[in-house]
PDB file of C-alpha atoms and ligand atoms in Angstrom:
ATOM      1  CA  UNK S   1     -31.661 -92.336 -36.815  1.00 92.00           C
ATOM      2  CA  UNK S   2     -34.797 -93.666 -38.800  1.00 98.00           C
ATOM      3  CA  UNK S   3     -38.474 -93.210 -37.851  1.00 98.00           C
ATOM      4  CA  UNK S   4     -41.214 -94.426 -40.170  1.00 98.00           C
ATOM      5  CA  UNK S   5     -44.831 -93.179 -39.517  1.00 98.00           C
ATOM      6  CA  UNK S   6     -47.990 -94.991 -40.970  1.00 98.00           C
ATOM      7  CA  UNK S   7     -46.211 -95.393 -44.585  1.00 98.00           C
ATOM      8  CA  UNK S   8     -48.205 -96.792 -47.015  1.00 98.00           C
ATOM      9  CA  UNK S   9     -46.597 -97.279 -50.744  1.00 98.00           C
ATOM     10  CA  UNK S  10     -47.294 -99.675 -53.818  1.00 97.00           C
ATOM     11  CA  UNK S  11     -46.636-100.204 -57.011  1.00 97.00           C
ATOM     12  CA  UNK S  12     -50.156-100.679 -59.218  1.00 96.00           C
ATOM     13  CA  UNK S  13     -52.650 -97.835 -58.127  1.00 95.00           C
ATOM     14  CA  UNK S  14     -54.933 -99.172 -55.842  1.00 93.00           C
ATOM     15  CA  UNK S  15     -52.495-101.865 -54.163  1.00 96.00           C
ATOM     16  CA  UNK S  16     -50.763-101.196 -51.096  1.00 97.00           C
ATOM     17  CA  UNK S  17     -47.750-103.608 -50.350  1.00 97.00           C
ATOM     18  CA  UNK S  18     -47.304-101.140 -47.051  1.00 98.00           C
ATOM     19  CA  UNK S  19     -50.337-100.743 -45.105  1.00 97.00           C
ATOM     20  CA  UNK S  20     -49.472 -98.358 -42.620  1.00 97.00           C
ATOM     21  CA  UNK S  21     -46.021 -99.553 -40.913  1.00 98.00           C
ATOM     22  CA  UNK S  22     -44.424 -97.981 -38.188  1.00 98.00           C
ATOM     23  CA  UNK S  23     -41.177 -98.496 -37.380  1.00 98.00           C
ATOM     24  CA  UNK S  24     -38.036 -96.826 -35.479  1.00 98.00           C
ATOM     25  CA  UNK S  25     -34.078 -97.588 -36.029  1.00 98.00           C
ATOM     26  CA  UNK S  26     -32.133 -95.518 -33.173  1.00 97.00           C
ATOM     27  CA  UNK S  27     -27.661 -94.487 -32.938  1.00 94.00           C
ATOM     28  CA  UNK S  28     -25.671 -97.422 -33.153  1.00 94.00           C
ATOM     29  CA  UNK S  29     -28.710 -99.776 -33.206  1.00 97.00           C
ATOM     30  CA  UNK S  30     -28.989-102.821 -35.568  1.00 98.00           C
ATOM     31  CA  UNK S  31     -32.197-103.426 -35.906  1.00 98.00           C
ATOM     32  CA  UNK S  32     -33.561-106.599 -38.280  1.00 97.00           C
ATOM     33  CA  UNK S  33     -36.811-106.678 -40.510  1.00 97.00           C
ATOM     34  CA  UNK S  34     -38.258-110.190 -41.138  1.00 96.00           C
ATOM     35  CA  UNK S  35     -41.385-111.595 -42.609  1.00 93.00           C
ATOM     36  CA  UNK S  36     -41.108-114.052 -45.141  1.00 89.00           C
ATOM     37  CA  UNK S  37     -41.239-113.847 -49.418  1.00 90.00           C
ATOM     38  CA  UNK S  38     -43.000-110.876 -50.851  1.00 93.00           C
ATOM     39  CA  UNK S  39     -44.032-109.282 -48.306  1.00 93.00           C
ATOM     40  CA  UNK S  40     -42.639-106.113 -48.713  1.00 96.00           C
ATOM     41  CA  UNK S  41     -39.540-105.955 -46.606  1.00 97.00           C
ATOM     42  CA  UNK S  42     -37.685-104.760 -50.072  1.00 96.00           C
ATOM     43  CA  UNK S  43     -40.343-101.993 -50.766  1.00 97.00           C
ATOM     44  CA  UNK S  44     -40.061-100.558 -47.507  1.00 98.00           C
ATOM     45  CA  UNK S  45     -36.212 -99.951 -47.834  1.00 97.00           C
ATOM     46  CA  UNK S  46     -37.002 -98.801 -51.342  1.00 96.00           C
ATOM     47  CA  UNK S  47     -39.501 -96.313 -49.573  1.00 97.00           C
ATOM     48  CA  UNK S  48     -36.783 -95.033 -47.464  1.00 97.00           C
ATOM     49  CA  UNK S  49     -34.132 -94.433 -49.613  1.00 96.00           C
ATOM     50  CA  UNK S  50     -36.877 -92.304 -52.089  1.00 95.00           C
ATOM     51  CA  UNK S  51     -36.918 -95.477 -55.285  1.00 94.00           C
ATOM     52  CA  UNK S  52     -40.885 -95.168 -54.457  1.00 95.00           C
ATOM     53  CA  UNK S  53     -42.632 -92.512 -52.837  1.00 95.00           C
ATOM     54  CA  UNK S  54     -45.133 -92.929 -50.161  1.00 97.00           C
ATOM     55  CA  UNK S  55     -48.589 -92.435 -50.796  1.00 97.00           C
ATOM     56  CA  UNK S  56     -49.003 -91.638 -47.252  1.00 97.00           C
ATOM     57  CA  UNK S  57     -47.288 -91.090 -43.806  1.00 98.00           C
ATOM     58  CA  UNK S  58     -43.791 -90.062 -42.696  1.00 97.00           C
ATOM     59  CA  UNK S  59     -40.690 -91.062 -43.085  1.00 98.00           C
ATOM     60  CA  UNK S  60     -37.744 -88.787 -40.958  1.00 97.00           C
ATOM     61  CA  UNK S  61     -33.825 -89.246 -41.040  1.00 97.00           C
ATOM     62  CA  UNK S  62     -31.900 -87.829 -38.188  1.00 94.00           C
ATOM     63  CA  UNK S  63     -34.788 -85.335 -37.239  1.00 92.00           C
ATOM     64  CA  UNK S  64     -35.902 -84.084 -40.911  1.00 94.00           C
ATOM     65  CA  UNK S  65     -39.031 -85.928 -42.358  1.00 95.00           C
ATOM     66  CA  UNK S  66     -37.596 -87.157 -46.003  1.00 95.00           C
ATOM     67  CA  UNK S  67     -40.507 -88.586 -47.651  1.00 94.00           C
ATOM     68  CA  UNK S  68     -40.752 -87.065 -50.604  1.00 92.00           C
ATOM     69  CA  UNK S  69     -36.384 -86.605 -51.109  1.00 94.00           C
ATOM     70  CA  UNK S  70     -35.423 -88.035 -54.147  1.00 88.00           C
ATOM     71  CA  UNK S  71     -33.140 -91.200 -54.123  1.00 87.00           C
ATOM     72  CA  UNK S  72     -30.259 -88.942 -55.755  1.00 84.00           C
ATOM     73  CA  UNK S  73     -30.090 -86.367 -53.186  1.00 91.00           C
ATOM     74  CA  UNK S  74     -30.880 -89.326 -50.342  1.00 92.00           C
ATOM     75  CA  UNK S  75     -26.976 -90.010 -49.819  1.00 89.00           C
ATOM     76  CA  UNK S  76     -25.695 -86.561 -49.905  1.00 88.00           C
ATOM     77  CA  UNK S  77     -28.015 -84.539 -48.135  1.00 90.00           C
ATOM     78  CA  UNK S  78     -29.948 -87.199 -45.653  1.00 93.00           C
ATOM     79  CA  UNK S  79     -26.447 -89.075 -44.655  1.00 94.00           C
ATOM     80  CA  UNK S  80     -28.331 -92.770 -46.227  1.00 96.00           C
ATOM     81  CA  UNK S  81     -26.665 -95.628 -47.032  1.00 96.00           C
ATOM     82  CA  UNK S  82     -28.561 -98.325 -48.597  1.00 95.00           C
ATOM     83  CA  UNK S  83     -27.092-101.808 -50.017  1.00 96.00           C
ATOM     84  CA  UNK S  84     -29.822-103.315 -52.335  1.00 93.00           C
ATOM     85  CA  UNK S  85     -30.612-106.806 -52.085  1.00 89.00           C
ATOM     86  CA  UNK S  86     -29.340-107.360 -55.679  1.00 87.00           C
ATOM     87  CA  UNK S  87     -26.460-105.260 -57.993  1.00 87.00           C
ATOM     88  CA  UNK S  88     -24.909-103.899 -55.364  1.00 91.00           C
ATOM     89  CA  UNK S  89     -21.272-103.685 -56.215  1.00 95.00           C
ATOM     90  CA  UNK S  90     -20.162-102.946 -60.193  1.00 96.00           C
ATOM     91  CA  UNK S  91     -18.428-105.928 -61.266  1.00 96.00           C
ATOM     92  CA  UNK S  92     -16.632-104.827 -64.132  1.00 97.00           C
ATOM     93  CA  UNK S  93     -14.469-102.133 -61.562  1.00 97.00           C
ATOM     94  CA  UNK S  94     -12.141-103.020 -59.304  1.00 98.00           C
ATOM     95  CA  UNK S  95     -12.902-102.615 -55.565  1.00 98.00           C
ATOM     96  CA  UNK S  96     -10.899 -99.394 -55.654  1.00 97.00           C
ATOM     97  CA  UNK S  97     -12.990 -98.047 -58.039  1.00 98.00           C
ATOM     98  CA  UNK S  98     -16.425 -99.178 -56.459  1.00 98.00           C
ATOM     99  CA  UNK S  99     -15.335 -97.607 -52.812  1.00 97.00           C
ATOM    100  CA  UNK S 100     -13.818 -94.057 -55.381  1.00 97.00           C
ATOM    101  CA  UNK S 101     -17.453 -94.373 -56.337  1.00 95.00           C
ATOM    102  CA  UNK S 102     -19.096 -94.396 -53.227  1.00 95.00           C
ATOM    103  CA  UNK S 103     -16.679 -91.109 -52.448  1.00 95.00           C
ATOM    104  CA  UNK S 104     -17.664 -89.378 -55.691  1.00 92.00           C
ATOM    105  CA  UNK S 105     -18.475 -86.010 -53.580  1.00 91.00           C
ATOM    106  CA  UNK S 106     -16.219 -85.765 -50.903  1.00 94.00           C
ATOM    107  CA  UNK S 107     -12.608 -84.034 -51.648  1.00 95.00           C
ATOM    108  CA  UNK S 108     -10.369 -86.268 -52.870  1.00 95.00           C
ATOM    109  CA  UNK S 109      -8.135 -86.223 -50.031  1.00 96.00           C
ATOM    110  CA  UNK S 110     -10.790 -86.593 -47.745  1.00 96.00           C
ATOM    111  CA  UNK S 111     -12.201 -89.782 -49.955  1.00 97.00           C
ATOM    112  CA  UNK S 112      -8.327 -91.266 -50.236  1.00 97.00           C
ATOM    113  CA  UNK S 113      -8.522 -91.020 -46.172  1.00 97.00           C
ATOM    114  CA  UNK S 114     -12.242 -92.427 -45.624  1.00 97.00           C
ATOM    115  CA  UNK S 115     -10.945 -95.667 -48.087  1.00 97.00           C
ATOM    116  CA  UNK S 116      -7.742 -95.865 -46.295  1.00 97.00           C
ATOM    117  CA  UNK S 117     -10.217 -95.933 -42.546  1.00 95.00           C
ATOM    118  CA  UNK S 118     -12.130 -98.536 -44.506  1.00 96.00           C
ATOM    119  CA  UNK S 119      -9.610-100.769 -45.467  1.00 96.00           C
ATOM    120  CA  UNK S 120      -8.000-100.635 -41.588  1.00 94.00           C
ATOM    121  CA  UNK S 121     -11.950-101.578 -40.961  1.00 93.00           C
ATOM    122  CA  UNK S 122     -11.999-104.648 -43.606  1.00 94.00           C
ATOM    123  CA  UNK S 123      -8.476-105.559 -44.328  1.00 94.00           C
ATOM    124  CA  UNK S 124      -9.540-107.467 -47.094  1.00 95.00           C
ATOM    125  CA  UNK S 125     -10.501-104.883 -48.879  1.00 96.00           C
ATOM    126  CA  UNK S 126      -6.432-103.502 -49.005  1.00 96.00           C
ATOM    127  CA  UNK S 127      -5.619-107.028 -50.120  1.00 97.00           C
ATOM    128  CA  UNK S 128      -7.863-107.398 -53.346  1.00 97.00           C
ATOM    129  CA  UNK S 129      -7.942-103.299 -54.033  1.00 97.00           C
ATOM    130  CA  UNK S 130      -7.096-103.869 -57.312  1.00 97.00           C
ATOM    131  CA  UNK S 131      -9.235-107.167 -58.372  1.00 97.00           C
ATOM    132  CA  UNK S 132     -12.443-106.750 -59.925  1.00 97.00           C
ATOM    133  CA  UNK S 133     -15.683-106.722 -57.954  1.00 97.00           C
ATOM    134  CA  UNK S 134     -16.560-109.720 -60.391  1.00 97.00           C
ATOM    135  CA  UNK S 135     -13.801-111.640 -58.839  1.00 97.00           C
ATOM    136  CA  UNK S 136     -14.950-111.976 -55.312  1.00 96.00           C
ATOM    137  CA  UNK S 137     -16.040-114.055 -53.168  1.00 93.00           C
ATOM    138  CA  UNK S 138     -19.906-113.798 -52.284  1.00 93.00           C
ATOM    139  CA  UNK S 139     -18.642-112.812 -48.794  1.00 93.00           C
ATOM    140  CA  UNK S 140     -16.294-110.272 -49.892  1.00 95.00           C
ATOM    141  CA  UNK S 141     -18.419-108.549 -52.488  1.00 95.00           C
ATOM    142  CA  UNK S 142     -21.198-108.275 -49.224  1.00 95.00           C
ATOM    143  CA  UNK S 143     -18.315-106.622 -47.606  1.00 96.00           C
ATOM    144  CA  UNK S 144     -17.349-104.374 -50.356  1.00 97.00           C
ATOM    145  CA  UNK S 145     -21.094-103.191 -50.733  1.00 97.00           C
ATOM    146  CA  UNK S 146     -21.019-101.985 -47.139  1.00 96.00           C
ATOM    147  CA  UNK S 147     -18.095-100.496 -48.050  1.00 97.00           C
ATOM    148  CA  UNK S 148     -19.045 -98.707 -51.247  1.00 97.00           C
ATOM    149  CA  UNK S 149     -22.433 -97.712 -48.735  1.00 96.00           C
ATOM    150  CA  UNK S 150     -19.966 -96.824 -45.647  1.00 96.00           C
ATOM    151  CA  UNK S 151     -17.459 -94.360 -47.846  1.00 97.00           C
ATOM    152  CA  UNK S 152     -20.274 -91.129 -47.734  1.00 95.00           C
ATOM    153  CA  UNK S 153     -20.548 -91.505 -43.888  1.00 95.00           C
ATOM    154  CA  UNK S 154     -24.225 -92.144 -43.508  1.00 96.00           C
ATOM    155  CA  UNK S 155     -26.257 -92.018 -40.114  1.00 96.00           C
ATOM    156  CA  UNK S 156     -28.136 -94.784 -41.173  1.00 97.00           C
ATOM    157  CA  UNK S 157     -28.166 -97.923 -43.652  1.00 97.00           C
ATOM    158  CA  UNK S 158     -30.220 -99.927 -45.116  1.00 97.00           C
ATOM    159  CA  UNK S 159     -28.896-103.662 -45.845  1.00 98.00           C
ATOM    160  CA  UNK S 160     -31.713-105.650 -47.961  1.00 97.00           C
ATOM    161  CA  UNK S 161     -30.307-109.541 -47.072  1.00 97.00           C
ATOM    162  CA  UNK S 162     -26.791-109.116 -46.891  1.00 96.00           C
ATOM    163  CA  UNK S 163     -26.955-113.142 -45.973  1.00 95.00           C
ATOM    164  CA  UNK S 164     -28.593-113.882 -49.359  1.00 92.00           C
ATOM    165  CA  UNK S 165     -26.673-116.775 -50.634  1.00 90.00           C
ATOM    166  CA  UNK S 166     -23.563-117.066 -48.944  1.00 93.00           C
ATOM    167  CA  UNK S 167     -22.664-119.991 -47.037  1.00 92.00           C
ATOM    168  CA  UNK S 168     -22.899-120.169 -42.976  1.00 93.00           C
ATOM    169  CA  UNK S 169     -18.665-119.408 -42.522  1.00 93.00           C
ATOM    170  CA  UNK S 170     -19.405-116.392 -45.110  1.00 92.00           C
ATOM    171  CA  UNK S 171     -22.488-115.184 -43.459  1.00 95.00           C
ATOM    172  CA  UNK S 172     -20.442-115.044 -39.946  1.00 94.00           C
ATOM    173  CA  UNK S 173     -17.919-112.956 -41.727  1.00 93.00           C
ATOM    174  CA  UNK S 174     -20.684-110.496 -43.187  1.00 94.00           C
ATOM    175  CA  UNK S 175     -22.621-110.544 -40.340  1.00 96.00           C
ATOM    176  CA  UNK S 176     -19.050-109.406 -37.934  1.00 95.00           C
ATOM    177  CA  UNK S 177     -18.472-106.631 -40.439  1.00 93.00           C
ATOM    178  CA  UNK S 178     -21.981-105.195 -39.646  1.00 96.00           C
ATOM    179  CA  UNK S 179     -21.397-105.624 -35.973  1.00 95.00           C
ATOM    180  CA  UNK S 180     -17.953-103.335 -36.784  1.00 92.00           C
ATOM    181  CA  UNK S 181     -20.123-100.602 -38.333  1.00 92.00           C
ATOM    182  CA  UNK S 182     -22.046-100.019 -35.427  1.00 87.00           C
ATOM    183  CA  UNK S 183     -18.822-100.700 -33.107  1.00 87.00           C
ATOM    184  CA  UNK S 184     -16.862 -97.833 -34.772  1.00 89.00           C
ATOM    185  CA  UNK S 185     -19.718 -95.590 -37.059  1.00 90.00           C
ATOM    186  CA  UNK S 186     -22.257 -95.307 -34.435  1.00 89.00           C
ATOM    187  CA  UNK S 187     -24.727 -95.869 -37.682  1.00 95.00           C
ATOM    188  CA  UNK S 188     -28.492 -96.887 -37.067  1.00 97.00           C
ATOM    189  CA  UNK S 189     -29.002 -99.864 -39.195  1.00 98.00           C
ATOM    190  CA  UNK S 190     -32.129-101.427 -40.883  1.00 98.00           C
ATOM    191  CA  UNK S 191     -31.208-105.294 -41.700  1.00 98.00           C
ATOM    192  CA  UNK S 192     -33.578-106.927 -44.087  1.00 98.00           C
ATOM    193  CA  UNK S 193     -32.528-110.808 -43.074  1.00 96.00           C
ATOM    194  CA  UNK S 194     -34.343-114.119 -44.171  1.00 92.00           C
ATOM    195  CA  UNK S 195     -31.744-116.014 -41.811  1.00 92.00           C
ATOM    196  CA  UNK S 196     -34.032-115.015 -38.521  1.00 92.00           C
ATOM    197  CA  UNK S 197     -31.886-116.572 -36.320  1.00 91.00           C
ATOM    198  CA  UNK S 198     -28.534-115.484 -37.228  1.00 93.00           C
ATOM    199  CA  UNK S 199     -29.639-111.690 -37.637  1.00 95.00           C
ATOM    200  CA  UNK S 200     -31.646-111.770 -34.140  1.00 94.00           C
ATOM    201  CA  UNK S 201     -28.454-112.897 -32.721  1.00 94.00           C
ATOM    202  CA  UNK S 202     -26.909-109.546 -34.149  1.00 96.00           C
ATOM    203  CA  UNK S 203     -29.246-106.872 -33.814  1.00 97.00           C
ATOM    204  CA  UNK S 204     -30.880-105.264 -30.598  1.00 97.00           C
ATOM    205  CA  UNK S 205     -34.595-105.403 -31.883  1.00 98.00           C
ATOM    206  CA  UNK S 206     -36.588-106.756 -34.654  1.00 97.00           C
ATOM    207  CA  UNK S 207     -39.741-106.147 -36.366  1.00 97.00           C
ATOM    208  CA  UNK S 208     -41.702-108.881 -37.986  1.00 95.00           C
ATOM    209  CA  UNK S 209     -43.376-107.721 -41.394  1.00 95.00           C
ATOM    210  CA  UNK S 210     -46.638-109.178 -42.063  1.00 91.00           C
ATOM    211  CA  UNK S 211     -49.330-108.535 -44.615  1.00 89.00           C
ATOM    212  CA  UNK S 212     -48.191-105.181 -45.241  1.00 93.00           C
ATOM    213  CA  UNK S 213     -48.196-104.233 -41.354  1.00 95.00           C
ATOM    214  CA  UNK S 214     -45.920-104.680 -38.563  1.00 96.00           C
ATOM    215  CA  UNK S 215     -47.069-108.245 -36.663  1.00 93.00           C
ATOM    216  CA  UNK S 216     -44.267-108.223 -34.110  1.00 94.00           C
ATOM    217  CA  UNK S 217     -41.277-105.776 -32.877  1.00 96.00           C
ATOM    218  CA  UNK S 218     -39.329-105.860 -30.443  1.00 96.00           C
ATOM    219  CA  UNK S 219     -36.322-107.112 -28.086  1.00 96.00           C
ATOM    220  CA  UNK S 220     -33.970-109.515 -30.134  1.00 95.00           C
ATOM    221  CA  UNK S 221     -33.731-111.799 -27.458  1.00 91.00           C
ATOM    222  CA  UNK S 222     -37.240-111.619 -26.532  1.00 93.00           C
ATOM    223  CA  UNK S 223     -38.282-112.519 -30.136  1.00 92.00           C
ATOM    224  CA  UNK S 224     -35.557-115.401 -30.297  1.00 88.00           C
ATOM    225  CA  UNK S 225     -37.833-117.210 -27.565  1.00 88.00           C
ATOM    226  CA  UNK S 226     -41.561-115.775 -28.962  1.00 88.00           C
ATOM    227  CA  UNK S 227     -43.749-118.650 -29.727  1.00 87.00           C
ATOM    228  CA  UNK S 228     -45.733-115.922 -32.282  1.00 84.00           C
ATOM    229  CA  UNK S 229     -42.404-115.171 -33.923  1.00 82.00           C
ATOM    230  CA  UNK S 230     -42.104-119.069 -35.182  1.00 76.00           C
ATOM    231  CA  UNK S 231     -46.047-119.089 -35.757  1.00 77.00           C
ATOM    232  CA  UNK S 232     -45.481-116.166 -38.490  1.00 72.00           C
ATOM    233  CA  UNK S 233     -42.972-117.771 -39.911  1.00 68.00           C
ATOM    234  CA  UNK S 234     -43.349-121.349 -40.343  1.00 55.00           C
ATOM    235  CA  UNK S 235     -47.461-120.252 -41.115  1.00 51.00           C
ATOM    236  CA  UNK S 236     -46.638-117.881 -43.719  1.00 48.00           C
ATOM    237  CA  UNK S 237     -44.056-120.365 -45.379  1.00 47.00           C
ATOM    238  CA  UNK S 238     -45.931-123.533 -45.043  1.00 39.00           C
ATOM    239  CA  UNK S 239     -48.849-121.585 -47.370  1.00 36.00           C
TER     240      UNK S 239
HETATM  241  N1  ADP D 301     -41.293-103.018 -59.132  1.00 61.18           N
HETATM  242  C1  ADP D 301     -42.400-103.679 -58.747  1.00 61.18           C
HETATM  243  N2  ADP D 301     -43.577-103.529 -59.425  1.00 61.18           N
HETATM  244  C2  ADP D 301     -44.706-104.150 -59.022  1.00 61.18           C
HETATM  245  N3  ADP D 301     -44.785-104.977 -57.953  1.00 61.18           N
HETATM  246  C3  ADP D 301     -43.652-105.177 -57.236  1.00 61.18           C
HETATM  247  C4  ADP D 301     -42.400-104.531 -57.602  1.00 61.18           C
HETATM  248  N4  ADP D 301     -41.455-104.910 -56.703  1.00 61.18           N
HETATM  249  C5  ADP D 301     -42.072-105.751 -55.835  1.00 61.18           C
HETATM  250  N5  ADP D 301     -43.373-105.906 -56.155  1.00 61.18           N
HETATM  251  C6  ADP D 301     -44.356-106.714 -55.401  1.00 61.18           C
HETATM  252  O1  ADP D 301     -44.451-106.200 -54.086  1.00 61.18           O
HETATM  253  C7  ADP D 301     -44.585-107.248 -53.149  1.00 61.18           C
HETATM  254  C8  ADP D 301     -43.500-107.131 -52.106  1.00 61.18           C
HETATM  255  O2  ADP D 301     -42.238-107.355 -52.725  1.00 61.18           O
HETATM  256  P1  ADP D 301     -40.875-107.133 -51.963  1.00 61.18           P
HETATM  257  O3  ADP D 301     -40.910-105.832 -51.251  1.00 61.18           O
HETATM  258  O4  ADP D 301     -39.773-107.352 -52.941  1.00 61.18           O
HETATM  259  O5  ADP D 301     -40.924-108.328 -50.885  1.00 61.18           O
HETATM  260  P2  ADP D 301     -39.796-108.946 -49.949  1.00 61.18           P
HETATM  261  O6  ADP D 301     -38.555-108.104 -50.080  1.00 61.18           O
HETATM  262  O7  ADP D 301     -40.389-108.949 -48.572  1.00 61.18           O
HETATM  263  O8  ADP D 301     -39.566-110.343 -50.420  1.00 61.18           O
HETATM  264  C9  ADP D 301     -44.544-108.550 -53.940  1.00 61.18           C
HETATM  265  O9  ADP D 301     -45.878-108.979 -54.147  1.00 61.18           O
HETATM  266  C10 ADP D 301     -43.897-108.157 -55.236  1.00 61.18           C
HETATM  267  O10 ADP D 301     -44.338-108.962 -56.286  1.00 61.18           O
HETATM  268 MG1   MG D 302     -36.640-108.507 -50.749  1.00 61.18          MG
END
């Protein structure tokens, strides 16, 4: 469970990319962030799992308010999971290895069963355990991030585009492991998405991210049929 209160964060002093957002991801919700090139969907997720600290507001995970957590003690102590738009799966190690890493502080029997669950949850994972993360498919390395994210158990996760790149047959096998997650893990999930359609199809509610602000939020099906929604976008792209 995610709330976000009037967060504003940036990079150069002076320069908010955030501008006071507001936002709330609830059990077993999927929940998409859109809003096109640059504008800030990636910071925000950053913001959240403690990469960049707020300069102001709140951000709370499952009740405590987390703002100022560090990223390293994000996973352990705040149950996060977060699957960053880029380098999210170490090539050079098997999948075994990645999903081992993932596990790094639970007991190992307790991180031999949790891989074991996984691999009952994405089969393919079992059947390339011993390839290299290098080796995969686009699809299957997606799949092998939200595994790697999955094996500490978080409450919630953060997935920054887990689309990006992969063709439409992949995306509909990325996009049915998500729907798994919240099937059997009861996770609230943040979805960064640039394929609008497709992720509003998934998810229970979106929020549109404009200018550093929230322009839009709310019912996935609702947005799928808002006028605004298409405004924002083709507008935003079209400049
Ligand atoms: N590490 C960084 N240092 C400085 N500026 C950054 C950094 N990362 C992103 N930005 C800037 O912040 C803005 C928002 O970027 P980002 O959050 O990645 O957007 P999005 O994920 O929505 O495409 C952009 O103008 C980008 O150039
Ligand atoms: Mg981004």
């Amino acid at each position: 469970m995610l709330t976000v209160e009037n967060l504003t964060a940036g990079y150069t002093p002076g320069i908010n990319i955030l501008n006071g957002v507001n936002l709330f991801v609830g059990r077993a919700e999927i929940v998409s962030l859109l809003g096109p090139n640059g504008c800030g969907k990636s910071t925000l997720l950053k913001c959240i799992a403690g990469y960049l600290l707020p300069r102001q507001g709140l951000i709370n995970l499952e009740g405590d308010d987390v703002g100022h957590t560090p990223v390293y003690l994000k996973v352990r102590q705040c149950a996060l999971g977060f699957v960053p738009q880029t380098d999210n799966v170490f090539g050079a190690m098997s999948v075994q290895e990645n999903l081992l890493i993932g596990g790094h502080f639970l007991r190992p029997k307790a991180c031999q069963a949790r891989m074991e669950q996984l691999c009952d949850l994405y089969p393919i994972l079992a059947r390339k355990m011993h390839a290299a993360a290098a080796a995969l498919s686009g699809g299957e390395r997606q799949i092998l991030a939200l595994a790697r994210a999955l094996m500490s158990g978080p409450r919630t996760l953060l997935l920054d585009e887990p689309s990006a790149g992969l063709s439409p047959k992949m995306l509909e096998i990325v996009f049915d492991a998500i729907q798994q997650i919240r099937k059997h893990e009861e996770v609230a999930i943040l979805m960064v998405e640039q394929n609008a359609v497709e992720a509003l199809d998934i998810s229970d509610r979106a929020y549109v991210l404009s200018l550093g602000q929230i322009a839009l939020s709310g019912n996935a099906r609702a947005l799928l049929q808002d006028e605004r929604m298409q405004e924002l976008y083709l507008g935003a792209r079209a400049g």
